[in-house]
Amino acid sequence: MTTALRTRPSTRIAALDWLRGIMLVASVTINSMVILPPSFHHSPWDGVNLEDVIFPIFVTLSGCGLAFALNRRTDWPRFARRVVVLFGLGLVYNWVVDGTQSLGELRFTGVLQLYAVVVLLTALGHQLTRTWRGWLGWTAFYASTYSALLMWWSTRCPDSTLTRECNPSGAIDSAVFGSHMYAGGLLGHDPEGLVAIYGSMVSVAAGATIGHLVLAIHRRSNDVPLRRYVAPLTLLGAGLLAAAWLLPRAADVLGTDLPMMKRLWTPPFALAIAGGVAIAMGLAVVVTRKIESRPVLDAALLYWLVALGRNSLLVYFGSHVLSSLLRRYPGGPGEGVLFQAVNALGGGWAGQIAVTLALLLFWTTLAVVLHRRRIYLTA
């Protein structure tokens, strides 16, 4: 998962890591659950369920983090290494978890591979602009061009509706990857394929906009009143949410289809997530600044979440990989260690809560230990 250890301290805005920490608690919890209400699972096609928003929030917050990291210069050796390592680990993960028997069956796409590509594209984008206005322009570019593609494609579909059988991912990703795509292409789309990657760039570009706006406010003065963060970030968030609301309605007027959905990572979906993150960031700056001045609250509500956020890449992907393996091994899907542990601890919700708390404790303890030693693992 990681190839570089950064032990030097850096000046950071705690709000980003705090939000990442909250997201990671939700992510580890979802990954640990074998008793999952239907409304939590990924939506079968259009619509949005709880599990659909976790990774897009991570990608949006990653855009914020990349804005902080790339606001002055780009360490190209580091980013090239990150892309190669993440992509390679994604292939290894697919080989192990999917039980791939031959190269012809290996799935080339996945969440690690998607993240690797958006990191590369974001680093390249920072060669052109390092301002919030510039990245707002990138957000508009990705959202408008991807919306145009989806709306045009829907005109080729029965009833002008994007379906599993008629969508750009099914055609484009199948042509590029063939049997190496999600479920061998049998489900008609790839949620981490080229089309979804383009959609995810709406999320990461919006995240970079948020990050650069925070930096722009922060640079004005070390004593900027906290309300100066809330108003512009709330305004940005409201604008993104308005765009997410307007785009599907504009598509309806044109007789085309532009749904809110994760499976194709549509612009309305990405913009809605980013709008919520922008507003949350403004509030998080206020909350973290208030908490930092109170040691008891800092220990209870901030420090451990910031520790998780500082090692978000490790905890997010590490917990996903570990939980996936524990679900499948040694007895296969539905019979792995995770299921056995839930049953051994009483079964039902009692066993599930115990397993979830144990995994949260493990990842939080690891993150706190690394944070105390100023060790941050990055690809």
Short mmCIF file of C-alpha atoms in Angstrom, two decimals:
data_model
loop_
_atom_site.label_atom_id
_atom_site.label_comp_id
_atom_site.label_asym_id
_atom_site.label_seq_id
_atom_site.Cartn_x
_atom_site.Cartn_y
_atom_site.Cartn_z
CA MET A 1 0.00 0.00 0.00
CA THR A 2 2.80 2.43 0.80
CA THR A 3 6.28 3.20 -0.35
CA ALA A 4 7.21 6.44 1.38
CA LEU A 5 7.44 7.48 5.02
CA ARG A 6 7.25 11.19 5.70
CA THR A 7 8.51 11.94 9.20
CA ARG A 8 8.94 15.69 8.94
CA PRO A 9 6.15 17.75 10.48
CA SER A 10 4.10 20.02 8.25
CA THR A 11 1.71 22.89 8.73
CA ARG A 12 -1.78 21.58 8.06
CA ILE A 13 -5.35 22.69 8.45
CA ALA A 14 -6.82 20.24 10.95
CA ALA A 15 -10.34 20.51 9.52
CA LEU A 16 -9.41 18.40 6.50
CA ASP A 17 -7.96 15.58 8.59
CA TRP A 18 -10.89 15.78 11.03
CA LEU A 19 -13.39 15.35 8.20
CA ARG A 20 -11.32 12.53 6.77
CA GLY A 21 -11.33 10.88 10.18
CA ILE A 22 -15.13 11.05 10.42
CA MET A 23 -15.41 9.59 6.91
CA LEU A 24 -13.02 6.78 7.84
CA VAL A 25 -15.08 5.82 10.90
CA ALA A 26 -18.07 5.46 8.58
CA SER A 27 -15.99 3.56 6.01
CA VAL A 28 -14.50 1.05 8.48
CA THR A 29 -17.97 0.55 9.99
CA ILE A 30 -19.57 -0.20 6.61
CA ASN A 31 -16.70 -2.48 5.56
CA SER A 32 -17.00 -4.49 8.79
CA MET A 33 -20.72 -5.17 8.53
CA VAL A 34 -22.04 -8.55 7.44
CA ILE A 35 -25.51 -7.60 8.68
CA LEU A 36 -26.26 -4.67 6.41
CA PRO A 37 -29.71 -3.11 5.92
CA PRO A 38 -30.75 -3.00 2.23
CA SER A 39 -30.68 0.81 2.22
CA PHE A 40 -26.97 0.70 3.08
CA HIS A 41 -25.90 -1.42 0.09
CA HIS A 42 -24.79 0.07 -3.22
CA SER A 43 -27.80 1.03 -5.28
CA PRO A 44 -28.39 -1.60 -8.02
CA TRP A 45 -28.43 1.12 -10.69
CA ASP A 46 -29.74 4.67 -10.36
CA GLY A 47 -30.42 6.33 -7.04
CA VAL A 48 -28.06 6.69 -4.09
CA ASN A 49 -27.68 4.57 -0.94
CA LEU A 50 -25.37 5.10 2.03
CA GLU A 51 -22.59 2.84 0.72
CA ASP A 52 -22.56 4.81 -2.54
CA VAL A 53 -21.31 8.03 -0.92
CA ILE A 54 -18.28 6.77 1.08
CA PHE A 55 -15.70 6.52 -1.71
CA PRO A 56 -16.86 9.70 -3.51
CA ILE A 57 -16.48 11.62 -0.22
CA PHE A 58 -12.97 10.18 0.09
CA VAL A 59 -12.15 11.26 -3.49
CA THR A 60 -13.54 14.76 -2.91
CA LEU A 61 -11.53 15.15 0.30
CA SER A 62 -8.51 13.80 -1.57
CA GLY A 63 -8.96 16.68 -4.01
CA CYS A 64 -8.76 19.05 -1.03
CA GLY A 65 -5.62 17.30 0.23
CA LEU A 66 -3.99 17.40 -3.20
CA ALA A 67 -4.70 21.14 -3.38
CA PHE A 68 -2.84 21.58 -0.09
CA ALA A 69 0.04 19.37 -1.25
CA LEU A 70 0.36 20.88 -4.75
CA ASN A 71 -0.37 24.54 -4.03
CA ARG A 72 3.25 25.54 -4.69
CA ARG A 73 5.01 22.74 -6.55
CA THR A 74 4.64 19.13 -7.74
CA ASP A 75 7.00 16.43 -6.55
CA TRP A 76 6.83 14.39 -9.76
CA PRO A 77 8.94 11.41 -8.63
CA ARG A 78 6.68 10.99 -5.62
CA PHE A 79 3.47 11.24 -7.63
CA ALA A 80 4.72 8.93 -10.36
CA ARG A 81 5.64 6.38 -7.71
CA ARG A 82 2.21 6.79 -6.08
CA VAL A 83 0.41 6.10 -9.36
CA VAL A 84 2.49 3.01 -10.18
CA VAL A 85 2.25 1.53 -6.68
CA LEU A 86 -1.49 2.14 -6.32
CA PHE A 87 -2.23 0.67 -9.74
CA GLY A 88 -0.04 -2.36 -9.08
CA LEU A 89 -1.58 -2.97 -5.66
CA GLY A 90 -5.02 -2.73 -7.22
CA LEU A 91 -4.14 -5.53 -9.64
CA VAL A 92 -2.75 -7.67 -6.81
CA TYR A 93 -5.91 -7.04 -4.78
CA ASN A 94 -8.12 -8.10 -7.71
CA TRP A 95 -6.03 -11.24 -8.20
CA VAL A 96 -6.25 -12.27 -4.53
CA VAL A 97 -9.82 -11.30 -3.66
CA ASP A 98 -11.44 -12.32 -6.95
CA GLY A 99 -9.58 -15.63 -6.97
CA THR A 100 -8.26 -14.99 -10.48
CA GLN A 101 -6.86 -18.15 -12.06
CA SER A 102 -5.20 -16.63 -15.14
CA LEU A 103 -4.17 -13.29 -16.64
CA GLY A 104 -7.09 -13.54 -19.06
CA GLU A 105 -9.50 -13.34 -16.11
CA LEU A 106 -7.74 -10.53 -14.22
CA ARG A 107 -9.80 -7.40 -13.73
CA PHE A 108 -7.73 -4.32 -14.65
CA THR A 109 -9.96 -1.74 -12.98
CA GLY A 110 -10.79 -1.10 -9.33
CA VAL A 111 -10.94 1.57 -6.62
CA LEU A 112 -7.15 1.67 -6.19
CA GLN A 113 -6.64 2.04 -9.94
CA LEU A 114 -9.29 4.76 -10.15
CA TYR A 115 -7.63 6.65 -7.30
CA ALA A 116 -4.22 6.31 -8.97
CA VAL A 117 -5.52 7.88 -12.17
CA VAL A 118 -7.28 10.81 -10.46
CA VAL A 119 -4.10 11.56 -8.49
CA LEU A 120 -2.13 11.72 -11.76
CA LEU A 121 -4.72 13.88 -13.54
CA THR A 122 -4.95 16.24 -10.56
CA ALA A 123 -1.18 16.63 -10.45
CA LEU A 124 -1.19 17.41 -14.17
CA GLY A 125 -4.00 19.92 -13.69
CA HIS A 126 -1.93 21.76 -11.11
CA GLN A 127 0.62 22.53 -13.81
CA LEU A 128 -2.05 24.77 -15.36
CA THR A 129 -3.65 26.38 -12.31
CA ARG A 130 -3.16 26.52 -8.55
CA THR A 131 -6.10 28.75 -7.63
CA TRP A 132 -9.65 28.03 -6.50
CA ARG A 133 -11.03 29.92 -9.49
CA GLY A 134 -8.96 27.83 -11.86
CA TRP A 135 -10.13 24.59 -10.27
CA LEU A 136 -13.71 25.78 -10.27
CA GLY A 137 -13.21 26.13 -14.01
CA TRP A 138 -11.89 22.56 -14.19
CA THR A 139 -14.94 21.40 -12.21
CA ALA A 140 -17.26 23.12 -14.69
CA PHE A 141 -15.31 21.64 -17.61
CA TYR A 142 -15.49 18.04 -16.36
CA ALA A 143 -19.13 18.38 -15.27
CA SER A 144 -20.34 19.97 -18.51
CA THR A 145 -18.48 17.68 -20.90
CA TYR A 146 -19.44 14.51 -19.02
CA SER A 147 -23.06 15.69 -18.77
CA ALA A 148 -23.09 16.31 -22.52
CA LEU A 149 -21.75 12.80 -23.17
CA LEU A 150 -24.35 11.13 -20.94
CA MET A 151 -27.25 13.17 -22.31
CA TRP A 152 -26.19 12.53 -25.91
CA TRP A 153 -25.76 8.83 -25.22
CA SER A 154 -29.20 8.58 -23.66
CA THR A 155 -30.77 9.73 -26.95
CA ARG A 156 -29.52 6.44 -28.45
CA CYS A 157 -31.28 4.39 -25.74
CA PRO A 158 -34.89 3.17 -25.55
CA ASP A 159 -37.08 5.90 -24.00
CA SER A 160 -33.94 8.11 -23.87
CA THR A 161 -33.01 6.46 -20.56
CA LEU A 162 -29.57 5.26 -19.47
CA THR A 163 -29.81 1.63 -18.40
CA ARG A 164 -27.48 -1.27 -17.69
CA GLU A 165 -27.91 -2.33 -21.29
CA CYS A 166 -27.45 1.15 -22.77
CA ASN A 167 -24.80 3.45 -21.31
CA PRO A 168 -21.35 4.71 -22.34
CA SER A 169 -19.46 2.59 -19.80
CA GLY A 170 -20.87 -0.62 -21.20
CA ALA A 171 -19.65 0.31 -24.68
CA ILE A 172 -16.41 2.19 -23.98
CA ASP A 173 -15.05 0.10 -21.11
CA SER A 174 -15.98 -3.13 -22.84
CA ALA A 175 -14.13 -2.02 -25.96
CA VAL A 176 -11.02 -1.06 -23.97
CA PHE A 177 -10.89 -3.80 -21.31
CA GLY A 178 -13.00 -6.62 -22.74
CA SER A 179 -13.24 -9.43 -20.20
CA HIS A 180 -10.89 -7.52 -17.86
CA MET A 181 -13.62 -5.17 -16.66
CA TYR A 182 -16.10 -5.29 -13.78
CA ALA A 183 -17.74 -8.74 -13.62
CA GLY A 184 -16.31 -9.47 -17.05
CA GLY A 185 -18.61 -6.86 -18.56
CA LEU A 186 -21.65 -9.01 -17.81
CA LEU A 187 -23.33 -6.26 -15.78
CA GLY A 188 -23.11 -3.75 -18.62
CA HIS A 189 -20.96 -1.13 -16.90
CA ASP A 190 -17.78 -0.68 -14.87
CA PRO A 191 -18.08 1.55 -11.77
CA GLU A 192 -14.30 2.06 -11.75
CA GLY A 193 -13.76 2.09 -15.50
CA LEU A 194 -12.74 4.93 -17.81
CA VAL A 195 -16.20 6.49 -17.85
CA ALA A 196 -16.48 6.48 -14.05
CA ILE A 197 -12.94 7.87 -13.78
CA TYR A 198 -13.99 10.84 -15.89
CA GLY A 199 -16.98 11.32 -13.61
CA SER A 200 -14.78 11.09 -10.53
CA MET A 201 -12.72 13.98 -11.87
CA VAL A 202 -15.76 16.17 -11.20
CA SER A 203 -15.43 15.16 -7.55
CA VAL A 204 -11.67 15.63 -7.28
CA ALA A 205 -11.73 18.96 -9.17
CA ALA A 206 -14.47 20.24 -6.88
CA GLY A 207 -12.42 19.03 -3.91
CA ALA A 208 -9.38 20.90 -5.20
CA THR A 209 -11.56 24.01 -5.54
CA ILE A 210 -12.55 23.67 -1.88
CA GLY A 211 -8.93 23.15 -0.82
CA HIS A 212 -7.59 26.15 -2.72
CA LEU A 213 -10.40 28.36 -1.40
CA VAL A 214 -9.49 27.39 2.17
CA LEU A 215 -5.84 28.18 1.42
CA ALA A 216 -6.73 31.52 -0.14
CA ILE A 217 -8.61 32.53 3.02
CA HIS A 218 -5.89 31.14 5.29
CA ARG A 219 -3.14 33.10 3.53
CA ARG A 220 -4.79 36.47 4.16
CA SER A 221 -3.89 36.41 7.83
CA ASN A 222 -3.22 34.00 10.65
CA ASP A 223 -5.98 35.78 12.56
CA VAL A 224 -8.75 35.55 9.98
CA PRO A 225 -12.09 35.41 11.87
CA LEU A 226 -13.58 31.94 11.64
CA ARG A 227 -16.76 33.31 10.05
CA ARG A 228 -14.63 34.30 7.04
CA TYR A 229 -14.26 30.59 6.24
CA VAL A 230 -17.92 29.69 6.65
CA ALA A 231 -19.51 32.21 4.29
CA PRO A 232 -17.46 31.54 1.11
CA LEU A 233 -17.40 27.78 1.60
CA THR A 234 -21.14 27.73 2.22
CA LEU A 235 -21.67 29.86 -0.90
CA LEU A 236 -19.49 27.46 -2.92
CA GLY A 237 -21.33 24.46 -1.49
CA ALA A 238 -24.71 26.01 -2.27
CA GLY A 239 -23.58 26.67 -5.85
CA LEU A 240 -22.45 23.06 -6.31
CA LEU A 241 -25.70 21.75 -4.83
CA ALA A 242 -27.71 24.05 -7.09
CA ALA A 243 -25.83 22.74 -10.13
CA ALA A 244 -26.50 19.16 -8.98
CA TRP A 245 -30.21 19.99 -8.76
CA LEU A 246 -30.42 21.88 -12.06
CA LEU A 247 -28.54 19.47 -14.35
CA PRO A 248 -31.09 16.59 -14.29
CA ARG A 249 -33.91 19.07 -14.82
CA ALA A 250 -32.14 20.63 -17.77
CA ALA A 251 -31.73 17.13 -19.20
CA ASP A 252 -35.47 16.50 -18.76
CA VAL A 253 -36.27 19.70 -20.66
CA LEU A 254 -34.03 18.49 -23.49
CA GLY A 255 -35.67 15.07 -23.48
CA THR A 256 -32.50 13.32 -22.31
CA ASP A 257 -31.39 11.47 -19.17
CA LEU A 258 -28.91 12.59 -16.51
CA PRO A 259 -29.68 10.68 -13.30
CA MET A 260 -28.24 10.99 -9.81
CA MET A 261 -26.22 7.77 -9.46
CA LYS A 262 -22.90 6.29 -8.36
CA ARG A 263 -22.71 3.45 -10.91
CA LEU A 264 -21.79 5.91 -13.68
CA TRP A 265 -20.53 8.60 -11.22
CA THR A 266 -22.77 11.18 -12.88
CA PRO A 267 -22.12 14.93 -12.51
CA PRO A 268 -25.27 15.59 -10.41
CA PHE A 269 -24.08 12.90 -7.98
CA ALA A 270 -20.50 14.21 -7.85
CA LEU A 271 -21.57 17.85 -7.45
CA ALA A 272 -24.05 17.02 -4.68
CA ILE A 273 -21.35 15.19 -2.71
CA ALA A 274 -18.90 18.06 -3.26
CA GLY A 275 -21.48 20.65 -2.20
CA GLY A 276 -21.98 18.85 1.09
CA VAL A 277 -18.21 18.56 1.60
CA ALA A 278 -17.72 22.31 0.97
CA ILE A 279 -20.29 23.26 3.59
CA ALA A 280 -18.89 20.67 6.01
CA MET A 281 -15.37 22.08 5.50
CA GLY A 282 -16.48 25.57 6.52
CA LEU A 283 -18.10 24.22 9.67
CA ALA A 284 -15.14 21.91 10.36
CA VAL A 285 -12.68 24.84 10.38
CA VAL A 286 -14.76 26.52 13.09
CA VAL A 287 -15.25 23.35 15.14
CA THR A 288 -11.60 22.24 15.02
CA ARG A 289 -10.30 25.71 15.93
CA LYS A 290 -12.66 25.81 18.92
CA ILE A 291 -11.76 22.28 20.04
CA GLU A 292 -7.99 22.80 19.72
CA SER A 293 -8.07 25.34 22.55
CA ARG A 294 -9.71 22.88 24.96
CA PRO A 295 -7.45 19.92 25.89
CA VAL A 296 -10.24 17.63 27.12
CA LEU A 297 -12.32 18.13 23.99
CA ASP A 298 -9.21 17.85 21.84
CA ALA A 299 -8.44 14.39 23.23
CA ALA A 300 -12.05 13.21 23.02
CA LEU A 301 -13.22 14.67 19.72
CA LEU A 302 -10.27 15.81 17.63
CA TYR A 303 -6.92 14.11 18.17
CA TRP A 304 -7.84 10.54 17.27
CA LEU A 305 -9.93 11.60 14.29
CA VAL A 306 -7.08 13.79 13.02
CA ALA A 307 -4.74 10.80 13.49
CA LEU A 308 -7.04 8.72 11.28
CA GLY A 309 -7.18 11.53 8.74
CA ARG A 310 -3.41 11.92 8.57
CA ASN A 311 -3.14 8.30 7.46
CA SER A 312 -6.36 8.28 5.45
CA LEU A 313 -4.86 6.43 2.47
CA LEU A 314 -3.62 3.59 4.66
CA VAL A 315 -6.80 3.29 6.75
CA TYR A 316 -9.28 3.67 3.87
CA PHE A 317 -7.73 1.19 1.47
CA GLY A 318 -6.20 -0.99 4.20
CA SER A 319 -9.54 -1.48 5.95
CA HIS A 320 -11.25 -2.16 2.62
CA VAL A 321 -8.70 -4.82 1.68
CA LEU A 322 -8.63 -6.42 5.13
CA SER A 323 -12.42 -6.60 5.44
CA SER A 324 -12.77 -7.98 1.92
CA LEU A 325 -10.26 -10.74 2.66
CA LEU A 326 -11.88 -11.52 6.02
CA ARG A 327 -15.24 -11.88 4.28
CA ARG A 328 -13.93 -14.43 1.78
CA TYR A 329 -11.28 -16.47 3.58
CA PRO A 330 -10.83 -19.18 4.59
CA GLY A 331 -14.25 -20.59 3.72
CA GLY A 332 -15.27 -18.50 0.72
CA PRO A 333 -17.87 -15.72 0.39
CA GLY A 334 -20.25 -15.73 3.33
CA GLU A 335 -18.09 -18.10 5.38
CA GLY A 336 -14.92 -16.09 6.05
CA VAL A 337 -13.41 -14.97 9.35
CA LEU A 338 -15.68 -11.92 9.57
CA PHE A 339 -18.84 -14.03 9.51
CA GLN A 340 -17.33 -16.56 11.93
CA ALA A 341 -16.37 -13.79 14.36
CA VAL A 342 -19.88 -12.29 14.34
CA ASN A 343 -21.37 -15.72 15.09
CA ALA A 344 -18.75 -16.48 17.77
CA LEU A 345 -19.54 -13.22 19.57
CA GLY A 346 -23.22 -13.94 19.91
CA GLY A 347 -24.49 -13.55 16.38
CA GLY A 348 -26.97 -10.96 15.20
CA TRP A 349 -26.46 -7.30 16.01
CA ALA A 350 -24.61 -8.05 19.25
CA GLY A 351 -21.89 -9.94 17.40
CA GLN A 352 -21.84 -7.40 14.58
CA ILE A 353 -21.37 -4.44 16.93
CA ALA A 354 -18.56 -6.24 18.76
CA VAL A 355 -16.71 -7.00 15.49
CA THR A 356 -17.20 -3.45 14.20
CA LEU A 357 -15.90 -1.91 17.43
CA ALA A 358 -12.90 -4.25 17.38
CA LEU A 359 -11.94 -3.21 13.84
CA LEU A 360 -12.48 0.48 14.62
CA LEU A 361 -10.25 0.12 17.68
CA PHE A 362 -7.56 -1.62 15.63
CA TRP A 363 -7.39 1.01 12.89
CA THR A 364 -7.71 3.93 15.30
CA THR A 365 -4.94 2.59 17.54
CA LEU A 366 -2.66 2.05 14.55
CA ALA A 367 -3.35 5.57 13.28
CA VAL A 368 -2.74 7.16 16.70
CA VAL A 369 0.55 5.26 17.17
CA LEU A 370 1.77 6.39 13.74
CA HIS A 371 0.59 9.95 14.39
CA ARG A 372 2.44 10.14 17.71
CA ARG A 373 5.61 9.09 15.92
CA ARG A 374 4.91 11.52 13.05
CA ILE A 375 4.90 8.66 10.55
CA TYR A 376 2.52 9.11 7.65
CA LEU A 377 2.29 6.45 5.03
CA THR A 378 1.68 7.57 1.47
CA ALA A 379 2.00 5.78 -1.82
#
